[in-house]
PDB file of C-alpha atoms in Angstrom:
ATOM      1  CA  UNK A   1      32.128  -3.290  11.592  1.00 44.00           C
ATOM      2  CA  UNK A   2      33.710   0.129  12.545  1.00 45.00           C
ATOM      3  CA  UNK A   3      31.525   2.791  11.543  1.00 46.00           C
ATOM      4  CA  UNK A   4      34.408   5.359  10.562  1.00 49.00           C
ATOM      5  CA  UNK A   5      36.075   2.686   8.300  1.00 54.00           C
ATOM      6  CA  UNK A   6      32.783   3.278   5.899  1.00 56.00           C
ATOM      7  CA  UNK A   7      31.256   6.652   6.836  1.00 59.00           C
ATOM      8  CA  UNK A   8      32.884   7.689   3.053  1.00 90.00           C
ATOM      9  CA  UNK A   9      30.962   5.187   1.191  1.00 95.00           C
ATOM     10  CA  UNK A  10      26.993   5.815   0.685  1.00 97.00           C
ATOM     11  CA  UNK A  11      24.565   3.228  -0.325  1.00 98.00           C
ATOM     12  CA  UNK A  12      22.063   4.716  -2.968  1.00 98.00           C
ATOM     13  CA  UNK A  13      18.586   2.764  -3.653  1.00 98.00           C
ATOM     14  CA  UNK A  14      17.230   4.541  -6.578  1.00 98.00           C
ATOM     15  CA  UNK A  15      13.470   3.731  -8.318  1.00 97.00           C
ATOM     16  CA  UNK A  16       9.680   2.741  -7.661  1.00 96.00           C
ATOM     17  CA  UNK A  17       9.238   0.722  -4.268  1.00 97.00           C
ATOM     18  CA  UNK A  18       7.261  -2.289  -5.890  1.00 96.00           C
ATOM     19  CA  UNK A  19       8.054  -5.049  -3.046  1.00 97.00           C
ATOM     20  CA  UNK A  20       8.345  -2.781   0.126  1.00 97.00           C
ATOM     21  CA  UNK A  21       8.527  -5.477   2.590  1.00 97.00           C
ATOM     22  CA  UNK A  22      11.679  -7.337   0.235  1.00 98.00           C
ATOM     23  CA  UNK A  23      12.989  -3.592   0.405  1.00 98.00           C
ATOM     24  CA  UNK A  24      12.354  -3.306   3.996  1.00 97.00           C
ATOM     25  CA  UNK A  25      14.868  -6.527   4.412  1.00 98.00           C
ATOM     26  CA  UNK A  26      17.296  -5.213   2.508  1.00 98.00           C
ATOM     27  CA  UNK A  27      17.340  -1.729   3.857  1.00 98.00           C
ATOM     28  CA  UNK A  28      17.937  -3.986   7.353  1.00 97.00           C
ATOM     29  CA  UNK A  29      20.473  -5.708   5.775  1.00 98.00           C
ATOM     30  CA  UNK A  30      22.530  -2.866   4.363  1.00 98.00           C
ATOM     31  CA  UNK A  31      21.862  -0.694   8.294  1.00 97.00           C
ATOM     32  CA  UNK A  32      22.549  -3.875  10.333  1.00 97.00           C
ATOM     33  CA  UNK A  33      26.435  -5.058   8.018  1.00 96.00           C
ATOM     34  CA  UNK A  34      27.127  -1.349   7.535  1.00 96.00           C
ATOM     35  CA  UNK A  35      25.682   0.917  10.183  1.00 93.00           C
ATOM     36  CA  UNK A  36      28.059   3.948   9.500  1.00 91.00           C
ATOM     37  CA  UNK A  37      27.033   4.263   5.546  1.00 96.00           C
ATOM     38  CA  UNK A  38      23.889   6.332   4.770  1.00 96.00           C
ATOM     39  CA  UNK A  39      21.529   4.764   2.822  1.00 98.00           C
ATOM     40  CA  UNK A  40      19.325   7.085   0.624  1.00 98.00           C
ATOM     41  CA  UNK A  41      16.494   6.318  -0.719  1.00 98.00           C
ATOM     42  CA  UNK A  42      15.239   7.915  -3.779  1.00 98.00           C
ATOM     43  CA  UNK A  43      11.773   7.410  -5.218  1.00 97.00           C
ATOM     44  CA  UNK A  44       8.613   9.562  -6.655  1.00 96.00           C
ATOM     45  CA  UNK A  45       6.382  11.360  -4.736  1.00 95.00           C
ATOM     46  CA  UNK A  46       3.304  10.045  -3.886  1.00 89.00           C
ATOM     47  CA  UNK A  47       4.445   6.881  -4.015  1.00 92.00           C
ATOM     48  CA  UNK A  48       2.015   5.107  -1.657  1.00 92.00           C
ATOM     49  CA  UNK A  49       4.193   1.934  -0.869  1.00 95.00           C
ATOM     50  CA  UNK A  50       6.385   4.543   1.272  1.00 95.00           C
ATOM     51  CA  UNK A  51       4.324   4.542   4.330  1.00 93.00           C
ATOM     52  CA  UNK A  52       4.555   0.465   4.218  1.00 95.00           C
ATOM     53  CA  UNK A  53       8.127   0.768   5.105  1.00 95.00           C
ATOM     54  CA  UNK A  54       8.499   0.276   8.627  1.00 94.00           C
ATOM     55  CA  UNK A  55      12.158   1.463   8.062  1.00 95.00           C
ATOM     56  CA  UNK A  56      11.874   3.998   6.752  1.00 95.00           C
ATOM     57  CA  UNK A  57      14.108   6.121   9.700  1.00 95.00           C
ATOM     58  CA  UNK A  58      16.853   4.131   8.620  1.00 96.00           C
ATOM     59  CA  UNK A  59      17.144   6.065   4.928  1.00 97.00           C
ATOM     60  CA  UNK A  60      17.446   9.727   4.136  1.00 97.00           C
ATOM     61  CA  UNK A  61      14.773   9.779   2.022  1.00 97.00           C
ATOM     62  CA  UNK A  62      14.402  11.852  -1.477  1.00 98.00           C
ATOM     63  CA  UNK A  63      10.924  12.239  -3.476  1.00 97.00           C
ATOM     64  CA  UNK A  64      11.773  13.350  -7.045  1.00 97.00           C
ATOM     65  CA  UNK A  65       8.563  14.920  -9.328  1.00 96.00           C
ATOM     66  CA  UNK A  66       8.754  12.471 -11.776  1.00 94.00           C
ATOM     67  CA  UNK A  67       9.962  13.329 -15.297  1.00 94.00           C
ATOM     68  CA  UNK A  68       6.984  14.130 -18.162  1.00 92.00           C
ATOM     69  CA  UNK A  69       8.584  11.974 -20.851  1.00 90.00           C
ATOM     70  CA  UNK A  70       9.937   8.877 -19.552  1.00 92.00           C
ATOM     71  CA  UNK A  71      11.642   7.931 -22.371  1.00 91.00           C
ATOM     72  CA  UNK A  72      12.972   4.667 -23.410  1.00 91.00           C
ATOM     73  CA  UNK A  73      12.792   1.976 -20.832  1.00 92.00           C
ATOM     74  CA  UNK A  74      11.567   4.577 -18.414  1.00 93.00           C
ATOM     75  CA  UNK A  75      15.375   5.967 -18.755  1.00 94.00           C
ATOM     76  CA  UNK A  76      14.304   9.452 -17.610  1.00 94.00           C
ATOM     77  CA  UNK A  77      13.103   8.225 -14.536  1.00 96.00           C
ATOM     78  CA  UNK A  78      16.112   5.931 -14.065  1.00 96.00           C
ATOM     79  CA  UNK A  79      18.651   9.179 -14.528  1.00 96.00           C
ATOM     80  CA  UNK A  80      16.317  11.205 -12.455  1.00 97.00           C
ATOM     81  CA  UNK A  81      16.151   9.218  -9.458  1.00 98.00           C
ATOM     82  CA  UNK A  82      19.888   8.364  -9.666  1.00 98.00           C
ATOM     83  CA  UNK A  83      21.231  12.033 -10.189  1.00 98.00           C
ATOM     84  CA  UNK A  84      19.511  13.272  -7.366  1.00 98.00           C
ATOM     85  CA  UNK A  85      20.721  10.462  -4.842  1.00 98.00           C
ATOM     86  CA  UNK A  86      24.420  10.751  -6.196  1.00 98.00           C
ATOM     87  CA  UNK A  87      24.521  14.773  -5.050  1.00 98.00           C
ATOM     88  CA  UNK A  88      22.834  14.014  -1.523  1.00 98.00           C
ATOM     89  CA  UNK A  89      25.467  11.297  -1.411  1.00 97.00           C
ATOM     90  CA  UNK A  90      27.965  13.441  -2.524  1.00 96.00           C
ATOM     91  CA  UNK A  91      26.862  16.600  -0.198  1.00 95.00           C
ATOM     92  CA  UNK A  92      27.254  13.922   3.063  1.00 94.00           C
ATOM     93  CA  UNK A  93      30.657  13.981   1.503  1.00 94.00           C
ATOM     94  CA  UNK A  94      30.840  10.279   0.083  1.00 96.00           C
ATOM     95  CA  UNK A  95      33.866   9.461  -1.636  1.00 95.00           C
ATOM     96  CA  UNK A  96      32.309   6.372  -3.093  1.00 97.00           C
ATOM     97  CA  UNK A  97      28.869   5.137  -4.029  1.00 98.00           C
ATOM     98  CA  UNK A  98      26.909   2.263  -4.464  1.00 98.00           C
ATOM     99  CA  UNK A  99      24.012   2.641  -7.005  1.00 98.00           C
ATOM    100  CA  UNK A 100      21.602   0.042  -6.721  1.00 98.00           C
ATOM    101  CA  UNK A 101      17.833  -0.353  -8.047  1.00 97.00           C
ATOM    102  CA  UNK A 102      14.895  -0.772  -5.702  1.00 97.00           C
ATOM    103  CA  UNK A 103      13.786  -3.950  -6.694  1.00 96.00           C
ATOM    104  CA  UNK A 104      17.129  -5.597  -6.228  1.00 96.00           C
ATOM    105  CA  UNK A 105      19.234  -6.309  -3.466  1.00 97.00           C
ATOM    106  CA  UNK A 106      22.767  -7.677  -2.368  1.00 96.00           C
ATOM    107  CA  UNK A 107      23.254 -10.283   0.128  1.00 96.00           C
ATOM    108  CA  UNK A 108      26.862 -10.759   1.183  1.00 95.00           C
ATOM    109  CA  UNK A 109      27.882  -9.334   4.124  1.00 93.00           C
ATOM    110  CA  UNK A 110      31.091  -7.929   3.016  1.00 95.00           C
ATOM    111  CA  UNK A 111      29.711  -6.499  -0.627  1.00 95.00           C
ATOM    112  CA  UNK A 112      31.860  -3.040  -0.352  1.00 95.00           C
ATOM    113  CA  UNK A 113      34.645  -4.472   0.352  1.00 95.00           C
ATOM    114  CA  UNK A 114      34.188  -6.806  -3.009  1.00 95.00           C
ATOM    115  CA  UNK A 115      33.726  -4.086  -4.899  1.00 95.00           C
ATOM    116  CA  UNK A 116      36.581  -1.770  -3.337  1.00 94.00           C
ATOM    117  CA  UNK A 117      38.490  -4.698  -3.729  1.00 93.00           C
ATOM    118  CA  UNK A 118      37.534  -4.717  -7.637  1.00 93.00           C
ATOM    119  CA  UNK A 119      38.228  -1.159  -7.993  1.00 93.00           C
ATOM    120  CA  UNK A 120      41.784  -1.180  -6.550  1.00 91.00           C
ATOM    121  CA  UNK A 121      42.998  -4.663  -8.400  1.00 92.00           C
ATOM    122  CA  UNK A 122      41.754  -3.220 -12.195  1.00 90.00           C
ATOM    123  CA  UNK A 123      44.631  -2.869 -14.625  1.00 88.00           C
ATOM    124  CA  UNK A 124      46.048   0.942 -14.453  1.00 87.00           C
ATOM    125  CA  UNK A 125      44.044   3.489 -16.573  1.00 86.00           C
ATOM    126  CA  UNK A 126      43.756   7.058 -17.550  1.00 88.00           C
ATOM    127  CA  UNK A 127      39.603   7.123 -16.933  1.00 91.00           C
ATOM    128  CA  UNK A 128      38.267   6.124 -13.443  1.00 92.00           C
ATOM    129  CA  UNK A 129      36.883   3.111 -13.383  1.00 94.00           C
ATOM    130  CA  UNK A 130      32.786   2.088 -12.608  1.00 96.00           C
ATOM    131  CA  UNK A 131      32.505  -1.495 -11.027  1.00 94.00           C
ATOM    132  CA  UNK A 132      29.601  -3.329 -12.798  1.00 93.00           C
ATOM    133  CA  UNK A 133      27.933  -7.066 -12.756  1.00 90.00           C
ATOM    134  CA  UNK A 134      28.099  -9.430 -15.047  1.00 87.00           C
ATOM    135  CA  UNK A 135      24.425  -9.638 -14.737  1.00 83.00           C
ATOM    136  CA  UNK A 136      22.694  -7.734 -17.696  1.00 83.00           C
ATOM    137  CA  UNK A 137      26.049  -6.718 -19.011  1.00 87.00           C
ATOM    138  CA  UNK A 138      26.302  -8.224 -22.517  1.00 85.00           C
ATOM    139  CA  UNK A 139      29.466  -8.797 -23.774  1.00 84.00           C
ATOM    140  CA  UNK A 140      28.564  -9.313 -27.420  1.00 86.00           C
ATOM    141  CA  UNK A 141      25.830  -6.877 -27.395  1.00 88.00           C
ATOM    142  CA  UNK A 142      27.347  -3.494 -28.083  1.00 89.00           C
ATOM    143  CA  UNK A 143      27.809  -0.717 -25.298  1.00 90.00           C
ATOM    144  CA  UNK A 144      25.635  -3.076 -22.615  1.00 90.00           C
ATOM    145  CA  UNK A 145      27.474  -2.472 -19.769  1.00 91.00           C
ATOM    146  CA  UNK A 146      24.252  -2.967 -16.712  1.00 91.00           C
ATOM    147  CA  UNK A 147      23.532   0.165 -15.718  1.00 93.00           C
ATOM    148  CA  UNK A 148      21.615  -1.677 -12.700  1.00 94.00           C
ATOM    149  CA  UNK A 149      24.168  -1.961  -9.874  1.00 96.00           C
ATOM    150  CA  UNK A 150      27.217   0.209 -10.420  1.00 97.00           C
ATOM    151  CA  UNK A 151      29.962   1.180  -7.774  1.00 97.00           C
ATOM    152  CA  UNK A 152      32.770   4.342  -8.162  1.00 96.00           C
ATOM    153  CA  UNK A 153      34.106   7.097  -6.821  1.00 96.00           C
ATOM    154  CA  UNK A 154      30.901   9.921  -6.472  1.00 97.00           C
ATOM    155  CA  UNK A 155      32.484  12.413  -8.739  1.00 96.00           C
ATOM    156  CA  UNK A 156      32.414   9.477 -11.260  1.00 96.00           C
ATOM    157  CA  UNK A 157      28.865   8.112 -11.116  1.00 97.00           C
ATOM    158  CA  UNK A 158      27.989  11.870 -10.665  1.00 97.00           C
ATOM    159  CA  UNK A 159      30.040  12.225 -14.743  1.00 97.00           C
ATOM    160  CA  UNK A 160      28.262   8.916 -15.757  1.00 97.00           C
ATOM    161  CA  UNK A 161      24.295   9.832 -15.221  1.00 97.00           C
ATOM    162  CA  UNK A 162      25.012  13.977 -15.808  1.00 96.00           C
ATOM    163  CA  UNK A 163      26.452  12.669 -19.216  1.00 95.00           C
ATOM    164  CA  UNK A 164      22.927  12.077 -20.347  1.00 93.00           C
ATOM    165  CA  UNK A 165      20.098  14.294 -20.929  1.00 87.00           C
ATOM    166  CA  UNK A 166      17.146  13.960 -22.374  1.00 79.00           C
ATOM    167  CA  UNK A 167      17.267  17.199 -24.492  1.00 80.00           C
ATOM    168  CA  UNK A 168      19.923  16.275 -26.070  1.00 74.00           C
ATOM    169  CA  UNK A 169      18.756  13.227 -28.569  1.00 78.00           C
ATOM    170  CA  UNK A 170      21.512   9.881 -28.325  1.00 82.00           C
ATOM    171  CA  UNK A 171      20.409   7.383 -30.783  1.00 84.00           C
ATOM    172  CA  UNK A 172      19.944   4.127 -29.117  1.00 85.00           C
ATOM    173  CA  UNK A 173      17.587   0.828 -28.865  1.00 85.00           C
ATOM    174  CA  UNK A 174      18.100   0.291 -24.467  1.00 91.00           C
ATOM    175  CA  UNK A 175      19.320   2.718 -21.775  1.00 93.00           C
ATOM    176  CA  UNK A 176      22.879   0.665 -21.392  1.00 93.00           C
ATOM    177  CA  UNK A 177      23.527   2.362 -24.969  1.00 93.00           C
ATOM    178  CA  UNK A 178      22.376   5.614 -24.347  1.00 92.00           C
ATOM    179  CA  UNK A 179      23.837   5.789 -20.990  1.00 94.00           C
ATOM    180  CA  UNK A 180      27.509   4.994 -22.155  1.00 94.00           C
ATOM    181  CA  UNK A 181      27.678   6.582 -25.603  1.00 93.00           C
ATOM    182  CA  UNK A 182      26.707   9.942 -23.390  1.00 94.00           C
ATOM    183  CA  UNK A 183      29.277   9.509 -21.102  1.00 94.00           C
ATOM    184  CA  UNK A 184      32.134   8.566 -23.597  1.00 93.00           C
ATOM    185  CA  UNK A 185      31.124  11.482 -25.674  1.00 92.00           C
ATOM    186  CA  UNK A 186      31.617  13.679 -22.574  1.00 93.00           C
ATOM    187  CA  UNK A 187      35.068  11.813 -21.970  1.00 93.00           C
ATOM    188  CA  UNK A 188      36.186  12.435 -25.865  1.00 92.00           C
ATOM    189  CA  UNK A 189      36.054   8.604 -26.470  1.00 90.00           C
ATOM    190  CA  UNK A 190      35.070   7.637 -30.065  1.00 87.00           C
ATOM    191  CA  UNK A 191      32.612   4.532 -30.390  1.00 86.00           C
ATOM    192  CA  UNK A 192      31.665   3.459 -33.212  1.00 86.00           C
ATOM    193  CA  UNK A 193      28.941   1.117 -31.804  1.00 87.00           C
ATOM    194  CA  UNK A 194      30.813  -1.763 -33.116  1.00 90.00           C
ATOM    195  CA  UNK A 195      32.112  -4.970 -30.601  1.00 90.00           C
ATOM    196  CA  UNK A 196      35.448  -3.648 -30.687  1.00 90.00           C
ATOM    197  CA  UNK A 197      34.707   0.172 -29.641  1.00 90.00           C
ATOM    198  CA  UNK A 198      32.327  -1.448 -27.421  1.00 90.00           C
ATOM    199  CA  UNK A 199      35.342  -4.287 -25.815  1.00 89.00           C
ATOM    200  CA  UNK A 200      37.323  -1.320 -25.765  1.00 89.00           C
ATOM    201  CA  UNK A 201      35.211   0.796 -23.266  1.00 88.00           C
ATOM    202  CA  UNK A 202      34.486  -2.223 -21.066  1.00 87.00           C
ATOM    203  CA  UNK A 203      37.903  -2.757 -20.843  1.00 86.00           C
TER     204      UNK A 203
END
């Protein structure tokens, strides 16, 4: 693979490392199919499963303080962890990112190029578009779009996880809701938290 063909994409592993040697694979993985994207790493500081990555050199690494209130689902360290990996990525001048979670991993060896592919083939719209999985998106659950594995244009996911803060209360029972009602508040987009709003910003 031609390293300048992908040296505007980044690859952003965000979270606790809870299975470092299933992480260490997958770091090889991603290094060894794309070895012009940086890969950042961004986890907590004094995280002891660090030092078990023999990889490690392969990742520009980031240690966020972790946040005092964690908040639903752990959703503060989940926007912490993420915001700080999009503006590294975005400071090596990525033009698109892959946001991925730590204990996860993806296994084809032409994944950015499936999701580039599902970025350029989506019906015409005013709003940039984030690539998502159908795995933990709920279609009949309202505003459940997975916030797990995401793929856009930096400036976007950059919009998406600044669109939330926790002092400033979003009513919501799971992080997919908060998450999206923030960032279709900051777009102007009414939701009404019913299917059809929700259809309607998944579409």
């Amino acid at each position: 693979v031609s390293q300048s063909r992908y040296q505007q994409r980044a690859i952003l592993i965000q979270g606790p490392i809870l299975y470092p040697k299933f992480l260490e694979n997958v770091i090889n993985f991603y290094s060894a199919h794309y070895p012009g994207v940086p890969i950042i790493l961004s986890t907590w500081k004094k995280d002891g499963n660090i030092k078990k990555l023999k990889n490690i050199n392969k990742v520009l690494l980031i240690e966020n303080d972790p946040p005092t209130i964690p908040g639903i689902a752990n959703i503060n360290f989940q926007v912490v962890s993420t915001l700080s990996g999009l503006k590294l990525a975005k400071e090596r001048n990525a033009s698109h990112v892959l946001k991925i979670r730590s204990d996860q991993g993806l296994f084809a060896s032409n994944f950015l190029e499936q999701f580039m592919f599902s970025l350029a083939a989506a019906p015409t719209s005013r709003f940039k578009r984030i690539a998502t999985t159908d795995f933990n998106s709920f279609l009949f659950r309202p505003n459940s779009p997975s916030d797990q594995i995401q793929f856009a244009e930096a400036e976007t996911l950059l919009d998406f996880w600044s669109a939330y803060s926790s002092d400033n209360f979003i009513e919501g029972s799971f992080p997919e809701e908060i998450l999206l009602i923030a960032y279709l508040s900051k777009l102007g987009i009414p939701n009404t938290r019913s299917l059809k709003s929700s259809l309607g910003a998944l579409s």
